[in-house]
Tab-separated table of C-alpha atoms and ligand atoms in Angstrom:
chain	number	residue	atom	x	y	z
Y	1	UNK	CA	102.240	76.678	100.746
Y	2	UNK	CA	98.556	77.020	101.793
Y	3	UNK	CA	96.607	79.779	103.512
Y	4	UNK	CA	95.779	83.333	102.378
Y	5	UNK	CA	99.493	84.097	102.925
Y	6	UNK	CA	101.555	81.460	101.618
Y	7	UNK	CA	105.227	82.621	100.739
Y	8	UNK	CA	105.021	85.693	101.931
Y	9	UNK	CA	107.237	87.788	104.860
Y	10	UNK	CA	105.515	89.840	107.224
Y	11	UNK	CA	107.258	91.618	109.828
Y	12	UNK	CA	105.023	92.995	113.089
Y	13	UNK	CA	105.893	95.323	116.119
Y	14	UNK	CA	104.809	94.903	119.678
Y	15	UNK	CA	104.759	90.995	118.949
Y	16	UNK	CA	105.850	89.715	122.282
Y	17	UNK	CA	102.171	90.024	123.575
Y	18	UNK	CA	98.865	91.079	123.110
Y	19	UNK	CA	97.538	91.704	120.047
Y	20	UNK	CA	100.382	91.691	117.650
Y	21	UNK	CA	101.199	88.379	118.858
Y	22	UNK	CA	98.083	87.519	117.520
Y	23	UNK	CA	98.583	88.630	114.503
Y	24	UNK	CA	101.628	87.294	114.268
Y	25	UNK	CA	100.196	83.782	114.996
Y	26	UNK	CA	97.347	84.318	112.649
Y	27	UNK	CA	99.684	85.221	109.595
Y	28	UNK	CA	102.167	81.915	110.612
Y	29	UNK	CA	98.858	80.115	110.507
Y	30	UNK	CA	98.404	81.542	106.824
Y	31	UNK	CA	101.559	80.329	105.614
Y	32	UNK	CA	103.778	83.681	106.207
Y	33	UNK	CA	107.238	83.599	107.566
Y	34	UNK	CA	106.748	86.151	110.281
Y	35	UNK	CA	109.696	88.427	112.264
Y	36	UNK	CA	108.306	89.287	115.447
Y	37	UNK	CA	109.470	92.383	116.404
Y	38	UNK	CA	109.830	94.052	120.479
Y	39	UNK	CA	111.423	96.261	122.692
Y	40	UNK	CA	111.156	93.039	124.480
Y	41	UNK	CA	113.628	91.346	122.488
Y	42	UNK	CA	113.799	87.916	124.703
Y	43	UNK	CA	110.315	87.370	124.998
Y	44	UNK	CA	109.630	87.840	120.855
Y	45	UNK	CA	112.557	85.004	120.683
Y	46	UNK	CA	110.333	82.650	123.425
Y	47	UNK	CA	107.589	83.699	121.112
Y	48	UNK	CA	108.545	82.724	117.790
Y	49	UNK	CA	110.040	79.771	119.039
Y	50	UNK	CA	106.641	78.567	120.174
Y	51	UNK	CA	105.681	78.983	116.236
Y	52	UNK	CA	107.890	77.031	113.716
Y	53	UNK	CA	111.246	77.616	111.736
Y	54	UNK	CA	108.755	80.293	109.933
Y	55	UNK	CA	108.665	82.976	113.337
Y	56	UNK	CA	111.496	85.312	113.594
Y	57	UNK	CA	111.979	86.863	117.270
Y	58	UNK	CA	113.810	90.743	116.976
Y	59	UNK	CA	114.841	93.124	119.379
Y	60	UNK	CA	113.578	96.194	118.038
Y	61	UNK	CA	112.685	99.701	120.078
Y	62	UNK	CA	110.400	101.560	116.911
Y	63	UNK	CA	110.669	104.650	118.213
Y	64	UNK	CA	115.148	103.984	116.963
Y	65	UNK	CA	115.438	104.883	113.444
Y	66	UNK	CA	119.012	102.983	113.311
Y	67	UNK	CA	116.475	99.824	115.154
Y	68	UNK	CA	113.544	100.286	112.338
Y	69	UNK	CA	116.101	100.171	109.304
Y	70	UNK	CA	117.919	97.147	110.761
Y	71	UNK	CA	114.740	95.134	111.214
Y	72	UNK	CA	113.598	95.868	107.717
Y	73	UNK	CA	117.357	95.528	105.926
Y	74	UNK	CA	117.815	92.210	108.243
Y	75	UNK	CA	114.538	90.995	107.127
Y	76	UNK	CA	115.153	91.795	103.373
Y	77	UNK	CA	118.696	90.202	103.880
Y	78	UNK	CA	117.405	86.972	104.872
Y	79	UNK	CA	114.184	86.267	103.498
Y	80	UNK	CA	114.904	88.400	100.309
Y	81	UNK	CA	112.007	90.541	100.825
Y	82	UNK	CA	109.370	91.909	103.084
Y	83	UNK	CA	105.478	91.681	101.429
Y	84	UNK	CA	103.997	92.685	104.695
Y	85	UNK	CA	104.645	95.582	107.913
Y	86	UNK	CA	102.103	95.903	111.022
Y	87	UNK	CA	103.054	99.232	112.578
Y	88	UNK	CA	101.303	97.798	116.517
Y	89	UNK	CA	103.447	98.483	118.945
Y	90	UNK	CA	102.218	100.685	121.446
Y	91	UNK	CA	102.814	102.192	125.132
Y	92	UNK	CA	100.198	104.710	127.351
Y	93	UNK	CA	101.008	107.108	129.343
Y	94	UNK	CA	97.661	108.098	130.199
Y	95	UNK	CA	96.590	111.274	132.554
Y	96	UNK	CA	94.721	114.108	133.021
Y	97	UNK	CA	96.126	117.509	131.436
Y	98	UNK	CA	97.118	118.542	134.964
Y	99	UNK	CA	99.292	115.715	135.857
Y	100	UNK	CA	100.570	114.565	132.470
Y	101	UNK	CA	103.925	115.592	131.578
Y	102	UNK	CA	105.870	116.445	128.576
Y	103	UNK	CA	108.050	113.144	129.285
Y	104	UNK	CA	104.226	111.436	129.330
Y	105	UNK	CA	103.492	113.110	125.839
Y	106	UNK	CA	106.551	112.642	124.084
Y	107	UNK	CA	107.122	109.351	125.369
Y	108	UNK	CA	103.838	108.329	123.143
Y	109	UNK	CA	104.089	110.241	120.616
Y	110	UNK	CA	107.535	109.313	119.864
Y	111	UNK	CA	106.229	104.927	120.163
Y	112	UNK	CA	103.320	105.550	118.008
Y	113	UNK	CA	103.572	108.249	115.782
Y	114	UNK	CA	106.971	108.546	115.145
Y	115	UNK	CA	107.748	104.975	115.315
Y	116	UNK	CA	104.774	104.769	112.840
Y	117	UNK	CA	106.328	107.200	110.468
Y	118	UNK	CA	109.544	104.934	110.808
Y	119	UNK	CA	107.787	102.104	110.042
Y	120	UNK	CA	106.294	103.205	106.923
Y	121	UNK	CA	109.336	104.639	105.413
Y	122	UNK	CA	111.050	101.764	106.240
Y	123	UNK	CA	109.161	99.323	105.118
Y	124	UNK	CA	107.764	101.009	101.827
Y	125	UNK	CA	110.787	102.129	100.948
Y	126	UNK	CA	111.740	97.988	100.299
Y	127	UNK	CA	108.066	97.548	99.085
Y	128	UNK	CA	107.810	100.418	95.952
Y	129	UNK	CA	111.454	98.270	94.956
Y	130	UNK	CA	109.613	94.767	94.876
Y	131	UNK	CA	106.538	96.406	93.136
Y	132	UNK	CA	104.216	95.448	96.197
Y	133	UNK	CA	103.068	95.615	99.752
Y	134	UNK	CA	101.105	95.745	102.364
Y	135	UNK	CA	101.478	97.906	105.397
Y	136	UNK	CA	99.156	97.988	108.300
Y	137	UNK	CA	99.134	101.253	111.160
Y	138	UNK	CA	97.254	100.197	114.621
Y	139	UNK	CA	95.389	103.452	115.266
Y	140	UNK	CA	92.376	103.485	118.070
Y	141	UNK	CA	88.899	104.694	118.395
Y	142	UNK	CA	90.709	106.916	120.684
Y	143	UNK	CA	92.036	108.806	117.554
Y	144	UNK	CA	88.531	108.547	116.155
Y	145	UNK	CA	86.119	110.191	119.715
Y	146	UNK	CA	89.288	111.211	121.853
Y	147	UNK	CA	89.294	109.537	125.235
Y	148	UNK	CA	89.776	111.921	128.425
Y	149	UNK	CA	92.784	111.101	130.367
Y	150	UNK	CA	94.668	110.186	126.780
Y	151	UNK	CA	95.591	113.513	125.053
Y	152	UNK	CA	98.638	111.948	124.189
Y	153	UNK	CA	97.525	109.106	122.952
Y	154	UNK	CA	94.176	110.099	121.236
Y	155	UNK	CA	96.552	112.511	119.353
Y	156	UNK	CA	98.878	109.784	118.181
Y	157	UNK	CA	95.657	107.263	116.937
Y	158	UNK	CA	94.685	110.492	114.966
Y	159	UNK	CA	97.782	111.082	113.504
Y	160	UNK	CA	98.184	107.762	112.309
Y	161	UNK	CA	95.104	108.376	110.576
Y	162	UNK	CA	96.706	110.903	108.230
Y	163	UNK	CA	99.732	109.473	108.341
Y	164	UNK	CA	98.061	106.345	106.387
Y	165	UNK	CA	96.281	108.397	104.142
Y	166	UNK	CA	99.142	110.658	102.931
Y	167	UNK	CA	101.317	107.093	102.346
Y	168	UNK	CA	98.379	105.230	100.622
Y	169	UNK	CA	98.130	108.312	98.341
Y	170	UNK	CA	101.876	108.415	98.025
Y	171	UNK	CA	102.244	104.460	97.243
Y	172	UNK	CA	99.364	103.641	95.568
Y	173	UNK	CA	100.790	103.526	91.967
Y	174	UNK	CA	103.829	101.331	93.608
Y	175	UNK	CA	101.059	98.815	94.391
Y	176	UNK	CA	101.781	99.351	97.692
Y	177	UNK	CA	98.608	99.521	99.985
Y	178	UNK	CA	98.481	101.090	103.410
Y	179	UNK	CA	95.385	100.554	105.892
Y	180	UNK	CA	94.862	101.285	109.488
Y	181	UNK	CA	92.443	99.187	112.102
Y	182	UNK	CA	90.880	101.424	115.182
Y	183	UNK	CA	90.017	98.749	117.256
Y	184	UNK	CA	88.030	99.977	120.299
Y	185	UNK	CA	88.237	97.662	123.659
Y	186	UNK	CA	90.385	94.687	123.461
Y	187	UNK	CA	91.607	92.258	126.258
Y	188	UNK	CA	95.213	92.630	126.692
Y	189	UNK	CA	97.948	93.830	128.922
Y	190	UNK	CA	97.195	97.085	128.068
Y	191	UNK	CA	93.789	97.072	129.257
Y	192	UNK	CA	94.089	95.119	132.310
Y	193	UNK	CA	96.223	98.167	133.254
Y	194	UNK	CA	92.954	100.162	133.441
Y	195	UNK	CA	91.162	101.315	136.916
Y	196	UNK	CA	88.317	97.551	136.926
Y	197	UNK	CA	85.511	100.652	137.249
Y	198	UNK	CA	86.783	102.054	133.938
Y	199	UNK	CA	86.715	98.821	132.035
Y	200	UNK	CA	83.726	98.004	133.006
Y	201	UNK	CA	82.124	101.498	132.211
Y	202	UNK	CA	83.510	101.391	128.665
Y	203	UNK	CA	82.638	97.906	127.948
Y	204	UNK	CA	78.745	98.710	129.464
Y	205	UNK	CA	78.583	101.253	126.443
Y	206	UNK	CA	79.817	98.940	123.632
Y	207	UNK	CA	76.487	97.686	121.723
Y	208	UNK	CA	77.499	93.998	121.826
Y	209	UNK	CA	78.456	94.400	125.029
Y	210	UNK	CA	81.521	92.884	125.762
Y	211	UNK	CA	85.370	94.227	125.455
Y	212	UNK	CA	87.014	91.928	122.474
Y	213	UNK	CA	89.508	90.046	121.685
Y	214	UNK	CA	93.389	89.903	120.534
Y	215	UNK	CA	92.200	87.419	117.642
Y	216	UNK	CA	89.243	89.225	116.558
Y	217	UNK	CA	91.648	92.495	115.889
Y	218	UNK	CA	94.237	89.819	114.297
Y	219	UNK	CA	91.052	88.660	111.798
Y	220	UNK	CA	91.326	92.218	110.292
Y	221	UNK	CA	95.095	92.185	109.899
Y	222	UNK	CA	95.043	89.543	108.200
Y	223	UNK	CA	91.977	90.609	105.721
Y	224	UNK	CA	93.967	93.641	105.157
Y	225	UNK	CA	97.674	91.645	104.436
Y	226	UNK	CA	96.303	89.446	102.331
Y	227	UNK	CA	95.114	89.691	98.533
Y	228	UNK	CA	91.215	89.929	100.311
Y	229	UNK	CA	91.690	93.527	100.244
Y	230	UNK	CA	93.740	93.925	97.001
Y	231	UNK	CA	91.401	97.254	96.097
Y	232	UNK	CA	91.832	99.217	99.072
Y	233	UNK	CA	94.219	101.508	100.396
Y	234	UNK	CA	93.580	104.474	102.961
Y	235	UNK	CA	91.369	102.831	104.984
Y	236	UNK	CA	90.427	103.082	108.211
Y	237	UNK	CA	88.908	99.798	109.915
Y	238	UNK	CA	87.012	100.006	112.845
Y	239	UNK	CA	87.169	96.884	115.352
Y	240	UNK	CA	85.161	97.602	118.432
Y	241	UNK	CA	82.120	95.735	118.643
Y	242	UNK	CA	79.857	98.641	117.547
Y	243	UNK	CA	81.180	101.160	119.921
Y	244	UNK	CA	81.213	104.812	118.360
Y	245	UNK	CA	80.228	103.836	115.250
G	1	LIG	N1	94.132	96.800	123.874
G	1	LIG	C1	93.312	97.698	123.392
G	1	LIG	O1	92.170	97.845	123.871
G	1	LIG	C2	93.695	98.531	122.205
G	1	LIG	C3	92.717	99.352	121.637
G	1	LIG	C4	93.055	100.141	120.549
G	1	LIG	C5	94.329	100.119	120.030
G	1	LIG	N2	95.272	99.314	120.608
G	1	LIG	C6	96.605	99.340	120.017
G	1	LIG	O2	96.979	98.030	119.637
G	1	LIG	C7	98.410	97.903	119.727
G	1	LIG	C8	98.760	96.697	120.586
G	1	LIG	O3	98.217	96.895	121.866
G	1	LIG	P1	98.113	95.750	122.978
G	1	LIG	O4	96.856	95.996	123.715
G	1	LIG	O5	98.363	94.424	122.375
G	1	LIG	O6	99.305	96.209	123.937
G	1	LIG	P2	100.323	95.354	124.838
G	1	LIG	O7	100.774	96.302	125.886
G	1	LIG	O8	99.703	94.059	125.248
G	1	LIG	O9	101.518	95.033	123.816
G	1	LIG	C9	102.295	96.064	123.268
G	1	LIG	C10	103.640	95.511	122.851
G	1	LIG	O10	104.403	96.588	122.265
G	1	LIG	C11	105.735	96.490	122.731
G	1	LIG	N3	106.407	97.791	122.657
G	1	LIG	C12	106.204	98.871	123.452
G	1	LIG	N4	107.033	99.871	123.095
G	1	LIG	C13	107.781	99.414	122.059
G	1	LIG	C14	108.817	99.969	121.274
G	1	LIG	N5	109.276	101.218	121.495
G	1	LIG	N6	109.346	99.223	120.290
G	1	LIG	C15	108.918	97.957	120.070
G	1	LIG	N7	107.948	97.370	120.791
G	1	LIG	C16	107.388	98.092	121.788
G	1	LIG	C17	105.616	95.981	124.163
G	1	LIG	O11	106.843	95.411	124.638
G	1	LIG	C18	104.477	94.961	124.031
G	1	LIG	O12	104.978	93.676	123.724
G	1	LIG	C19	98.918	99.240	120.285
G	1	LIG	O13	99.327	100.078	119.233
G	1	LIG	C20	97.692	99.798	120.971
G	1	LIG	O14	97.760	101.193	121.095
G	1	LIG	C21	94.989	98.520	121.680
């Protein structure tokens, strides 16, 4: 098998769209066996089956612990191990502190932080067994500046932060490595969602000047899966064109 990830298993979340699908097309292209894992369960299957016989589609909601550990123990079951684990799937809520509620906060913080957390236990918990890993948290520049109008969110990037240094600390003498990628504007579902104004306000201030891409986000998963980055753990990878650097 050719590519930087020949023979190994990856598993990534959020992977019916946007940028995990990406990243999930990037690492197939690398020679992984990839389970793509989604709330949308259907559309990961239509997904993977555009791949090969090496794409996996999984109903998964991360924010389950009973969903997490069957993902991970079905993965393990049939591929006999799991090398890899993008924590990306992601929801906003966003609004002011006036209007947002606690359903708006929780509802966030229980996707991204808590399915985070989930994700990392999970997934490291197979990985410290096998003697080596690679597990990779989406955060946000959000979590880095704090965005107005994303309390919830910005709180959740941020926490991810931490979150991947305390486990990178925790399993680096497992050899198992645990990074997170901020990237700052990217085209997706989740942006086109945005007021046109906004979008174009944020992506005036980004020093290239453009918003990027799912692939260009994808180019620094796969760095960080692959034996690239074999020396670094706790990291914190900024993909955003320059913006709040
Ligand atoms: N697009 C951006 O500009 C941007 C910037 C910074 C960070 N991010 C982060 O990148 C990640 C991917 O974002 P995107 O823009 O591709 O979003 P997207 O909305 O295009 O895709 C998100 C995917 O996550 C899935 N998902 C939502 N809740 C889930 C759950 N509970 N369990 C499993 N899957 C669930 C959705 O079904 C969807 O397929 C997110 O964590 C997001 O916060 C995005």
């Amino acid at each position: 098998m050719t590519g930087l990830l020949g023979g190994k298993t990856a598993i990534i979340t959020g992977a019916a769209t946007g940028i995990g699908l990406s990243i999930a097309g990037q690492f197939h292209a690398h020679g992984a066996t990839v389970v793509l894992a989604d709330l949308d369960g259907s559309k990961s299957v239509d997904a993977a089956s555009s791949m090969s016989e090496r794409a996996y589609g999984f109903g998964c909601d991360v924010a389950d612990e009973d969903s997490v550990q069957r993902l991970v123990d079905e993965t393990v079951r049939r591929f006999g191990k799991l090398d890899i684990y993008v924590n990306n799937a992601g929801i906003t809520r966003d609004a002011s502190l006036r209007k947002m509620t606690t359903a708006d906060f929780d509802a966030v913080i229980a996707v991204h932080l808590r399915g985070t957390w989930l994700g990392v236990r999970a997934a490291s918990a197979a990985m410290r067994d096998a003697g080596s890993g690679s597990i990779i948290n989406m955060s946000s520049l959000s979590g880095k500046s704090g965005n107005p109008g994303q309390t919830n969110y910005s709180a959740a990037k941020a926490g991810i932060v931490g979150l991947t240094k305390a486990a990178a600390k925790e399993l680096a003498h497992k050899n198992v490595r645990v990074n997170a990628i901020q990237p700052g504007l990217i085209r997706t579902a989740m942006t086109a969602a945005m007021p046109p104004e906004v979008f174009a306000e944020r992506e005036a201030a980004i020093p290239m000047k453009r918003a990027g891409e799912p692939h260009e986000v994808a180019g620094a998963a796969l760095f960080l899966a692959s034996d690239l980055s074999s020396y670094m753990t706790g990291a914190v990878l900024e993909v955003g064109g320059g913006r709040l650097m």
